[in-house]
PDB file of C-alpha atoms in Angstrom:
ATOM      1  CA  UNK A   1      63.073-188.228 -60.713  1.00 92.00           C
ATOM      2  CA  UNK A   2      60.359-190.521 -59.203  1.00 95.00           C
ATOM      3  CA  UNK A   3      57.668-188.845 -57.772  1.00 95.00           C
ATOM      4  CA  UNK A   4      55.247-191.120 -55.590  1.00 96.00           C
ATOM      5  CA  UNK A   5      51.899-190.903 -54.531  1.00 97.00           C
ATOM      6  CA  UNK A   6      50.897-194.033 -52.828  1.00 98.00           C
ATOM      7  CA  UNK A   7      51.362-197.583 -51.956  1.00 98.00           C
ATOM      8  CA  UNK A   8      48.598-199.622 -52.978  1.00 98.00           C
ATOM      9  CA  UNK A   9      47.098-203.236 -52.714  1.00 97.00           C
ATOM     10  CA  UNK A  10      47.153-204.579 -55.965  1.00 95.00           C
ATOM     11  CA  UNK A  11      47.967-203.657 -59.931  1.00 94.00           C
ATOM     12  CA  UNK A  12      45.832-201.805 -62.502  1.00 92.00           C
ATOM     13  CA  UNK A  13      46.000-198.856 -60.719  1.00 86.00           C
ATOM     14  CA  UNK A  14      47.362-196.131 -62.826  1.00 90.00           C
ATOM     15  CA  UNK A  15      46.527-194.121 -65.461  1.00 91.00           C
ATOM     16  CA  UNK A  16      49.132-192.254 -67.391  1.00 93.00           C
ATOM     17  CA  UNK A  17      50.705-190.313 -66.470  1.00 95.00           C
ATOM     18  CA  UNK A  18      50.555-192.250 -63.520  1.00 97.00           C
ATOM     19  CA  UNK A  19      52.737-195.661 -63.326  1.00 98.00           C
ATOM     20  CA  UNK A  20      53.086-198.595 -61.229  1.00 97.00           C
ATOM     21  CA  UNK A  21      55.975-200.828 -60.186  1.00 97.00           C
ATOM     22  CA  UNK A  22      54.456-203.905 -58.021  1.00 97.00           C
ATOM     23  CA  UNK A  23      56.994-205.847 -55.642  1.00 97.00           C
ATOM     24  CA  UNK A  24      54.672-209.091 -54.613  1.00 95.00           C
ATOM     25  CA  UNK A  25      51.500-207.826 -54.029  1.00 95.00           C
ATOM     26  CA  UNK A  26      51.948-204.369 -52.646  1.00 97.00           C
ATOM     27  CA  UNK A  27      52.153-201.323 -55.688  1.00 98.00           C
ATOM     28  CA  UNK A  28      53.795-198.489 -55.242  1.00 98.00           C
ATOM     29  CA  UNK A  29      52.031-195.499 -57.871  1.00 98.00           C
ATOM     30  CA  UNK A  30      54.261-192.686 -59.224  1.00 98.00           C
ATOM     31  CA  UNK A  31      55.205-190.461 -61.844  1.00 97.00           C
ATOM     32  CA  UNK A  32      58.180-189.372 -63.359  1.00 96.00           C
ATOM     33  CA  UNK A  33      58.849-185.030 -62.582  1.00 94.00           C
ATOM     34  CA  UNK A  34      60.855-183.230 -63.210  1.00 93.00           C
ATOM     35  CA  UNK A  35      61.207-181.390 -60.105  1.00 89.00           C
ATOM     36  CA  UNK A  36      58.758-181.195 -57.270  1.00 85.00           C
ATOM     37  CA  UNK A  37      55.231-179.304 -57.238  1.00 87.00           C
ATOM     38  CA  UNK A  38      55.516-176.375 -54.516  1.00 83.00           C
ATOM     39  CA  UNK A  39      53.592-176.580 -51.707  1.00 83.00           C
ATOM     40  CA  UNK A  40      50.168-174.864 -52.799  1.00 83.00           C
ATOM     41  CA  UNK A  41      46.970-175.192 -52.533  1.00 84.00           C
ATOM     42  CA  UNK A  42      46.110-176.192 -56.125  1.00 87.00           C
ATOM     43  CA  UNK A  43      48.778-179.067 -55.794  1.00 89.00           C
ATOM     44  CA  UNK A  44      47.734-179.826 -52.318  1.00 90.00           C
ATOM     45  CA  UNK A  45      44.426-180.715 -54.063  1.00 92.00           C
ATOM     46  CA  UNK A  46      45.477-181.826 -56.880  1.00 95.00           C
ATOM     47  CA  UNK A  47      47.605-184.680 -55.247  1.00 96.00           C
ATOM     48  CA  UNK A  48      44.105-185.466 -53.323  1.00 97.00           C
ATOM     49  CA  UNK A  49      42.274-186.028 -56.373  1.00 97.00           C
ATOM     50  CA  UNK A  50      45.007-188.028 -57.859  1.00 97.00           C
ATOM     51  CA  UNK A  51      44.988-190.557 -54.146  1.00 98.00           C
ATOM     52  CA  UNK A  52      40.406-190.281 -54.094  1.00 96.00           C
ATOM     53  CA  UNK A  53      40.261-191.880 -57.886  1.00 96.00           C
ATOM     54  CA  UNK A  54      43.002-193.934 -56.359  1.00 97.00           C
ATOM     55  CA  UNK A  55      40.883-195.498 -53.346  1.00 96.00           C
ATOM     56  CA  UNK A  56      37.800-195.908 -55.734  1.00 94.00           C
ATOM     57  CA  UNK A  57      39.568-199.257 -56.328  1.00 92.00           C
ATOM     58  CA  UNK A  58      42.288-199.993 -54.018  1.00 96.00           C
ATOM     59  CA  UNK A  59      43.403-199.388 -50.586  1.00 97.00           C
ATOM     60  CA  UNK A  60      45.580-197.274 -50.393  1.00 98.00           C
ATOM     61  CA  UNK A  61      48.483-195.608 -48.360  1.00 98.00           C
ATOM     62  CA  UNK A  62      49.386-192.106 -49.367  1.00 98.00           C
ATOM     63  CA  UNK A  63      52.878-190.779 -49.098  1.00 96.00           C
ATOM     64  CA  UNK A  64      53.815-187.706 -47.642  1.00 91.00           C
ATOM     65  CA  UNK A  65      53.342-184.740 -50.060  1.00 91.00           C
ATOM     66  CA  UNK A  66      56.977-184.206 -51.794  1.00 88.00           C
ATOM     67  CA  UNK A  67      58.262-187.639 -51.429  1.00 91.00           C
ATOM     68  CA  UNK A  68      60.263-188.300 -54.358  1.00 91.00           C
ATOM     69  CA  UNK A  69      63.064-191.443 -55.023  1.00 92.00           C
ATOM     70  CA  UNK A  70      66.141-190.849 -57.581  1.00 92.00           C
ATOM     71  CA  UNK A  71      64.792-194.014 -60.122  1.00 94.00           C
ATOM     72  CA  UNK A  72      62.978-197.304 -60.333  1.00 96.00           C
ATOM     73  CA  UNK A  73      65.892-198.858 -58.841  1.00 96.00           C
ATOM     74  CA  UNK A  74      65.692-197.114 -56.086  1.00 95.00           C
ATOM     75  CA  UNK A  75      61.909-197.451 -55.652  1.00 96.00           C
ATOM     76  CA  UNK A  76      62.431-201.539 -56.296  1.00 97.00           C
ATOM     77  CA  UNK A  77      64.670-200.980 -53.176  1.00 96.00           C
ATOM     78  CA  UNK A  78      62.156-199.001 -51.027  1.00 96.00           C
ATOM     79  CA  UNK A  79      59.501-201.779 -51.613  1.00 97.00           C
ATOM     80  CA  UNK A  80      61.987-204.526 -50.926  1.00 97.00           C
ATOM     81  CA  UNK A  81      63.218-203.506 -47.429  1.00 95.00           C
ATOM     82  CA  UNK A  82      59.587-202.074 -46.358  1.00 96.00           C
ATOM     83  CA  UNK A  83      57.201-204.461 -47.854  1.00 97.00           C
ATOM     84  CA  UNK A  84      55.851-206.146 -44.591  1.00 96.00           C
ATOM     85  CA  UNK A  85      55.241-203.056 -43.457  1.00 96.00           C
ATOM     86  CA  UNK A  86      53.170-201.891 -46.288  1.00 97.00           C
ATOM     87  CA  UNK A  87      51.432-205.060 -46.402  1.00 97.00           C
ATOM     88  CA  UNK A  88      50.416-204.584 -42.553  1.00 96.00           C
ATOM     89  CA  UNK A  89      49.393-201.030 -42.848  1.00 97.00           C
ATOM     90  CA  UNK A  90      47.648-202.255 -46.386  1.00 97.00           C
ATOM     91  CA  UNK A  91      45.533-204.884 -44.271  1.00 96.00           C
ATOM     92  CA  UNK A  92      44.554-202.556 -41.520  1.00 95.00           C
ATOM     93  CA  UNK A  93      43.011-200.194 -43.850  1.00 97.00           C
ATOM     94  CA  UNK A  94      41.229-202.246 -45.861  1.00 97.00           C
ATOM     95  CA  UNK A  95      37.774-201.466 -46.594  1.00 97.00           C
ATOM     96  CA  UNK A  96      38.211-198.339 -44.561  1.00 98.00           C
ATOM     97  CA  UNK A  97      38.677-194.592 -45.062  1.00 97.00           C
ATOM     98  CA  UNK A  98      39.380-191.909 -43.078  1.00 98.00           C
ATOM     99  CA  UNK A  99      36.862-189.417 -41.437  1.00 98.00           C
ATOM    100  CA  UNK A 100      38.324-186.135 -39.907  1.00 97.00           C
ATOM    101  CA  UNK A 101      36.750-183.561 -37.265  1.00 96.00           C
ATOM    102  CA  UNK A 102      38.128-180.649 -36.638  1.00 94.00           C
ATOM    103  CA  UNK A 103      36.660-177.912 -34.368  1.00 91.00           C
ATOM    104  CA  UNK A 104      37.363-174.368 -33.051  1.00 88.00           C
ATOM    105  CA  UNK A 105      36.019-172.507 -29.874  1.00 85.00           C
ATOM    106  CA  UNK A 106      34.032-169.687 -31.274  1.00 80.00           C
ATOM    107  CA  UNK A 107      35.865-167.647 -28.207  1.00 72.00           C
ATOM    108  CA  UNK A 108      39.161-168.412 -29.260  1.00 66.00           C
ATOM    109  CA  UNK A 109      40.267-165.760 -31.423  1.00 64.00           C
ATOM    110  CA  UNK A 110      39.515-163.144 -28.353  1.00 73.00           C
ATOM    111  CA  UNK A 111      41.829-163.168 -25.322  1.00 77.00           C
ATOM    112  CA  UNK A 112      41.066-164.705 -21.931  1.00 80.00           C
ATOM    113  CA  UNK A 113      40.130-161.079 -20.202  1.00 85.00           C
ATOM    114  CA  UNK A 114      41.969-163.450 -16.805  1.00 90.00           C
ATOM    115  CA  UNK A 115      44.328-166.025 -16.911  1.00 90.00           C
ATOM    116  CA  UNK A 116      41.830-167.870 -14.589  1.00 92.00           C
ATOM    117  CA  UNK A 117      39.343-167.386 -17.620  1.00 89.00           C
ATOM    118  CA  UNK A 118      42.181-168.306 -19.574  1.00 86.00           C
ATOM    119  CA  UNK A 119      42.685-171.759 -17.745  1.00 89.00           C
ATOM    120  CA  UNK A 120      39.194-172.353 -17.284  1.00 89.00           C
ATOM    121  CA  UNK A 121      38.558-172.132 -20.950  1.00 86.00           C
ATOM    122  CA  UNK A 122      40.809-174.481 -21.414  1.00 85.00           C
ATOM    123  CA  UNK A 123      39.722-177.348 -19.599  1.00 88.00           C
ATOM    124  CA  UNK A 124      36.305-176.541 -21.002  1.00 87.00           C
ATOM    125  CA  UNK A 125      37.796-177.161 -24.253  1.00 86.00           C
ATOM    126  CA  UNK A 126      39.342-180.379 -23.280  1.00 89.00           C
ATOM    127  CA  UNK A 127      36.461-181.720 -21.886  1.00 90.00           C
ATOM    128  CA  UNK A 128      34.344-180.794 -24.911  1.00 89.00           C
ATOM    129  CA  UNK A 129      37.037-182.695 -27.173  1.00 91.00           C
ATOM    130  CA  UNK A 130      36.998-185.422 -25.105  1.00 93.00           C
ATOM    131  CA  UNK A 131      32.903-185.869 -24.947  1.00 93.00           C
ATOM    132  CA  UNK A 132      33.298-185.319 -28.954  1.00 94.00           C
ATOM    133  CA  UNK A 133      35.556-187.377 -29.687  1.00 96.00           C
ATOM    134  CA  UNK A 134      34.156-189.944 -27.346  1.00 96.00           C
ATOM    135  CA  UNK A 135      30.497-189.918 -29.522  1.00 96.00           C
ATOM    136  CA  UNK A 136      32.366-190.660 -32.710  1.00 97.00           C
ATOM    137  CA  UNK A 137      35.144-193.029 -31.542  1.00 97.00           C
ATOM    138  CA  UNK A 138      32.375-195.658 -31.294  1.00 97.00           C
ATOM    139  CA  UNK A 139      31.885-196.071 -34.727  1.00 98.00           C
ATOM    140  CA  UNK A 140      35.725-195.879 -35.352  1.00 98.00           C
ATOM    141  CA  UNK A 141      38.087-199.212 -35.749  1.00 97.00           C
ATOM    142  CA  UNK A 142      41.005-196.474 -34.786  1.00 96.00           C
ATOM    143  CA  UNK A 143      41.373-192.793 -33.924  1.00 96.00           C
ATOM    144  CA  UNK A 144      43.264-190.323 -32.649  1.00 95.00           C
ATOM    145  CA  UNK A 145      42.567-186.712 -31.105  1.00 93.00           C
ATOM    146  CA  UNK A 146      44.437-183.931 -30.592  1.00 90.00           C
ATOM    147  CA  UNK A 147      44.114-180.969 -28.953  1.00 87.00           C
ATOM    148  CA  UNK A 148      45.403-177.907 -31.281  1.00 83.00           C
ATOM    149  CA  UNK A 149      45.967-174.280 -31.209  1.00 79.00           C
ATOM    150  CA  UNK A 150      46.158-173.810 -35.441  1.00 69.00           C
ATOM    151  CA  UNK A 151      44.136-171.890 -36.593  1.00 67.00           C
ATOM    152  CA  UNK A 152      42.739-171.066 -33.255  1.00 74.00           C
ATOM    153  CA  UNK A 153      42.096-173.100 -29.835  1.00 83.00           C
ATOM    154  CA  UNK A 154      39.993-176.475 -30.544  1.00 88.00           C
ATOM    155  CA  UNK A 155      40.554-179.767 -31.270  1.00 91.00           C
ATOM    156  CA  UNK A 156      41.572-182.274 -34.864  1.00 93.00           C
ATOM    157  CA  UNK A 157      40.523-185.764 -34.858  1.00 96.00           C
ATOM    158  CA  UNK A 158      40.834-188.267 -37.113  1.00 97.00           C
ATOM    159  CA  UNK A 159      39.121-191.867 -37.352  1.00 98.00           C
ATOM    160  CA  UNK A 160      39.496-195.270 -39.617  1.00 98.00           C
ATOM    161  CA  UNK A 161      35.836-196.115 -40.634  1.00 98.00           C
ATOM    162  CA  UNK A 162      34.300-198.915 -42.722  1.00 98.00           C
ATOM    163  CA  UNK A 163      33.680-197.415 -45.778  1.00 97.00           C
ATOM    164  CA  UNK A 164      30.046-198.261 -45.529  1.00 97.00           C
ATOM    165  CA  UNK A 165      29.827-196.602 -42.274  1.00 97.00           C
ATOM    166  CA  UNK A 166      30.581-193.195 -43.619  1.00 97.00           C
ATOM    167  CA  UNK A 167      27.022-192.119 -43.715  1.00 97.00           C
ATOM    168  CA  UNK A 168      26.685-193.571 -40.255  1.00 98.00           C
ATOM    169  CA  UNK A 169      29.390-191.208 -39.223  1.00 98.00           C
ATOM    170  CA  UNK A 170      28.185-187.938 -40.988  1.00 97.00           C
ATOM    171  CA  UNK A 171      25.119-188.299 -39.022  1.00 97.00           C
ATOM    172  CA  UNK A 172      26.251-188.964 -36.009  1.00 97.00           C
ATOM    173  CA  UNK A 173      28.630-185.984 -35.686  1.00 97.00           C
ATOM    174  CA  UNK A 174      25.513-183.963 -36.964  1.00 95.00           C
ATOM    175  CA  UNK A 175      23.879-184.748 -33.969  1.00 95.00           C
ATOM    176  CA  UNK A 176      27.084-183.955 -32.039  1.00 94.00           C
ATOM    177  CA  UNK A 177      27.967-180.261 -33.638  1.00 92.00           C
ATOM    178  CA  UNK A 178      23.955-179.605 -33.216  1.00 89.00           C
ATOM    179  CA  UNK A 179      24.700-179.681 -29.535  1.00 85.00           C
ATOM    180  CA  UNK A 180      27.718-177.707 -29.318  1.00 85.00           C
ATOM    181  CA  UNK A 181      27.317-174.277 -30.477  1.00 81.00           C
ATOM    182  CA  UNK A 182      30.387-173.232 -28.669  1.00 83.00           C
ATOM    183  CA  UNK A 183      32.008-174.617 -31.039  1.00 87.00           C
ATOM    184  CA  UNK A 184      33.087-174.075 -35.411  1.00 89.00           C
ATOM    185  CA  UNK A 185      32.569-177.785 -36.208  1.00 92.00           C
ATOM    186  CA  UNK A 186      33.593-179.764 -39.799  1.00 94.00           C
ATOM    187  CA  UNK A 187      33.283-183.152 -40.791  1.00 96.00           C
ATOM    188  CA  UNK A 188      35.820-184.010 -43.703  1.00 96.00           C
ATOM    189  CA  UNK A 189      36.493-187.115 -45.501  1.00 96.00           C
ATOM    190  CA  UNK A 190      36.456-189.657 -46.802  1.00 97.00           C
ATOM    191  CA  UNK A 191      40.235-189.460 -47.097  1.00 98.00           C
ATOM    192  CA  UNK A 192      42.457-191.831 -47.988  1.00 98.00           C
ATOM    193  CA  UNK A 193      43.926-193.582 -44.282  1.00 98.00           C
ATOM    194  CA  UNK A 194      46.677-190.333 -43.844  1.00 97.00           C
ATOM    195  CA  UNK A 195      46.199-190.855 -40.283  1.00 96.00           C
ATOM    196  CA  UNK A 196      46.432-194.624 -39.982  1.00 96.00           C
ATOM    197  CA  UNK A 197      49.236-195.501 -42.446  1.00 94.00           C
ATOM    198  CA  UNK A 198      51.636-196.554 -40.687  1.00 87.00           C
ATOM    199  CA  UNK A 199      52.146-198.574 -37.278  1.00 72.00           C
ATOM    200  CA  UNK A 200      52.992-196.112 -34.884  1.00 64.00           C
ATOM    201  CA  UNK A 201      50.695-193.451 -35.732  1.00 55.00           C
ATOM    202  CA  UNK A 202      47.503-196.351 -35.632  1.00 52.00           C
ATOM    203  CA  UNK A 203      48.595-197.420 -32.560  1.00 50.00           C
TER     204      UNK A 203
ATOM    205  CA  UNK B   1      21.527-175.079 -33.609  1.00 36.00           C
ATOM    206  CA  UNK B   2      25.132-174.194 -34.346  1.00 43.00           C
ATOM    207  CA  UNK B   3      25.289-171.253 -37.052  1.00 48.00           C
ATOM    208  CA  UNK B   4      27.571-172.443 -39.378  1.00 58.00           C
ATOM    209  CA  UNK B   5      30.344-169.568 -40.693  1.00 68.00           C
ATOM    210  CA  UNK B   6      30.994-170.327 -43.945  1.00 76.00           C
ATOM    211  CA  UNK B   7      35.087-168.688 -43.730  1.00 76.00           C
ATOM    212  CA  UNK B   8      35.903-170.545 -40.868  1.00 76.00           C
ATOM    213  CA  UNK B   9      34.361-173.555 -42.544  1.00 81.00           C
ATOM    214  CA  UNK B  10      36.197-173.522 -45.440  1.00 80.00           C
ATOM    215  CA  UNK B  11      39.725-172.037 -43.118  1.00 80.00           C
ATOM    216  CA  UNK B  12      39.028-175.115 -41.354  1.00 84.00           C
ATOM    217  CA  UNK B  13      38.358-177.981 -44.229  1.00 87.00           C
ATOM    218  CA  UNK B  14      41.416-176.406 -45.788  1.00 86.00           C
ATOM    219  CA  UNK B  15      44.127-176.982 -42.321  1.00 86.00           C
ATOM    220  CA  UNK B  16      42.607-180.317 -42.535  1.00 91.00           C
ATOM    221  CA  UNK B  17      43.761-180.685 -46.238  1.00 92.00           C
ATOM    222  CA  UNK B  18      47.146-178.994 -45.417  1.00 88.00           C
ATOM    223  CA  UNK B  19      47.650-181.470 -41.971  1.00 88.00           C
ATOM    224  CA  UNK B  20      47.419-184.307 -44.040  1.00 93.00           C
ATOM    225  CA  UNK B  21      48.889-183.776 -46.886  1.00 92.00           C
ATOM    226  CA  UNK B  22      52.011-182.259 -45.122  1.00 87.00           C
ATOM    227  CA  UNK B  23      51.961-183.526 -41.885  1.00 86.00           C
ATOM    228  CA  UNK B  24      51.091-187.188 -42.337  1.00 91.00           C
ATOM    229  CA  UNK B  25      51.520-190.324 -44.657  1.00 93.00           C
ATOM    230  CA  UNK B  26      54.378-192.675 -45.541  1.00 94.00           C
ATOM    231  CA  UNK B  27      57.518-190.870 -45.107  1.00 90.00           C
ATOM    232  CA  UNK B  28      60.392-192.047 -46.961  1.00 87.00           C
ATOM    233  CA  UNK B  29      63.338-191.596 -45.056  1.00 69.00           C
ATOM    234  CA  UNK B  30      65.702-188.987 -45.843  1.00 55.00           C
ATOM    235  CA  UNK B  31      63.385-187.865 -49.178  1.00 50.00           C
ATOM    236  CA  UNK B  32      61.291-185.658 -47.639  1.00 55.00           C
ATOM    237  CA  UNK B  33      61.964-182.472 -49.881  1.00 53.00           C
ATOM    238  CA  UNK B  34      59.423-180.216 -47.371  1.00 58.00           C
ATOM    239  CA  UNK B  35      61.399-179.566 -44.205  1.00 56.00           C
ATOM    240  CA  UNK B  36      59.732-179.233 -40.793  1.00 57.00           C
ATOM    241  CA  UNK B  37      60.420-175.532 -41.869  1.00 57.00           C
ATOM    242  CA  UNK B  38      59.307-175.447 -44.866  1.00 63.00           C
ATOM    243  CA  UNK B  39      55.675-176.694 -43.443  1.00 66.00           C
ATOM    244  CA  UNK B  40      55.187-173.982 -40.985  1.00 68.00           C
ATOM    245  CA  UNK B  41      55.583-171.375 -44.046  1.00 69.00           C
ATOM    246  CA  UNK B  42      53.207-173.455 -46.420  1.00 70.00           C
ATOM    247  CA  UNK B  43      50.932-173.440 -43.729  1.00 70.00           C
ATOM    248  CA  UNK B  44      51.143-169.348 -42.817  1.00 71.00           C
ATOM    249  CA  UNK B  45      51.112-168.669 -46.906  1.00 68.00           C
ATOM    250  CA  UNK B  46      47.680-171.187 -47.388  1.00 69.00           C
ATOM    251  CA  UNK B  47      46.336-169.021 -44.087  1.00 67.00           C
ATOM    252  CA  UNK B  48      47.084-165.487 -45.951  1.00 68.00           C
ATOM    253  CA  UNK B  49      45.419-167.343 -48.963  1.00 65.00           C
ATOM    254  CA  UNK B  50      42.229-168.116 -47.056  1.00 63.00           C
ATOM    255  CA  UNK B  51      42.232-164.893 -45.770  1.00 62.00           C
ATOM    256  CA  UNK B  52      42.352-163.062 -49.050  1.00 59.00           C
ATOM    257  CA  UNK B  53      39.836-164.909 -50.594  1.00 54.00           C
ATOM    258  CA  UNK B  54      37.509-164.412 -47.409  1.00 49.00           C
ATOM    259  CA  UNK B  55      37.662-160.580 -47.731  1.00 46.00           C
ATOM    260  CA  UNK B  56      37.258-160.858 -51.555  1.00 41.00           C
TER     261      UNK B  56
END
């Protein structure tokens, strides 16, 4: 079975017990498993590291964790019918990475004591997101926000960045999480372009 | 000055892992092995594991 990690823009990729199979110019990286890793979080990161020493090199589109085709032939196939695609998504990434914010209201793990404190909450929290996400969408080519209730209620967003900007970025949401202290704030990233890899969800 | 809580810190770098990982990407059609299902639990059993290693 063909386990695969990513697409990427160009040959010389891998390292066994990684291996490539190119159709034109866009490479798809795999490895042959016998059955797929569980879901945990030593494979979750492990599959990271494997797509970060990717992108030191390439751009690169990752595939959902667990995606798997039956052989090569099949894999030829899967680059065949989608390889526009891949070499659209491939462009729009290019010299980029993603940057990802997510926050959580520091009230959110105690219930509203009113469902007017409830609602009011609420819109505080999507105005917040929206002034956030507002700051850091300037120095984004794309992004995307969302508000979310996992682990608690706050907000994810996500943002294509040049790669030399990423230090640009880091600061700049310093500044922002120094001003909201309503707020649990991260900054992660660089990640490879999870968020932006295909059409639809860059759009 | 925000205080920064180092838990929900790392709870939150780690959804961010899990979202992408799991909920995002090339999909292949059809050869997905995680269902929709199957996400939600990953997701509650990394959560248990965040919490056990908080209260270590």
């Amino acid at each position: 079975m063909i386990y695969l990690y990513a697409i990427v823009d160009g040959p010389g990729a891998a390292r066994p017990p990684l291996r490539e199979l190119a159709y034109g110019d866009v490479v798809a990286v795999y490895r042959e498993m016998a059955s797929v890793p569980d879901a945990t979080v030593e494979s979750l990161r492990h599959q990271e590291g494997v797509l970060e020493r990717l992108m030191d090199q390439h751009e690169v589109l990752p595939l959902r964790f667990g995606s798997t085709v039956a052989d090569e032939d099949e894999l030829l196939h899967l680059l065949a019918t989608r390889h526009d695609e891949f070499a659209v998504s491939l462009a729009r990434v290019r010299g980029r990475v993603e940057m990802g914010v997510r926050a959580n209201a520091h009230n959110g793990r105690r219930a509203a004591p009113t469902g007017r404190e409830y609602l009011a909450r609420k819109l505080e929290r999507k105005r917040v997101a929206a002034a956030v996400h507002a700051e850091l969408a300037e120095l984004a080519h794309v992004s995307s926000m969302q508000v979310t209730s996992d682990p608690g209620p706050g907000f994810a967003a996500s943002y294509l960045v040049d790669r030399d900007r990423v230090a640009d970025f880091r600061r700049r949401f310093d500044s922002v999480r120094g001003s909201r202290s309503d707020f649990e704030m991260v900054c992660t990233g660089p990640w490879p372009p999870f968020s932006f890899a295909t059409a639809e969800e860059a759009s | 000055m925000t205080v920064l809580d180092p838990a929900a810190s790392r709870e939150l770098t780690l959804v961010e892992l899990v979202d992408r990982l799991l909920g995002k990407g090339v999909v292949i059609a059809g050869d997905i092995t995680l269902a929709i299902a199957d996400i939600d639990l990953v997701r509650v059993e990394l959560r248990a594991l965040v919490a056990s290693v908080d209260s270590l």
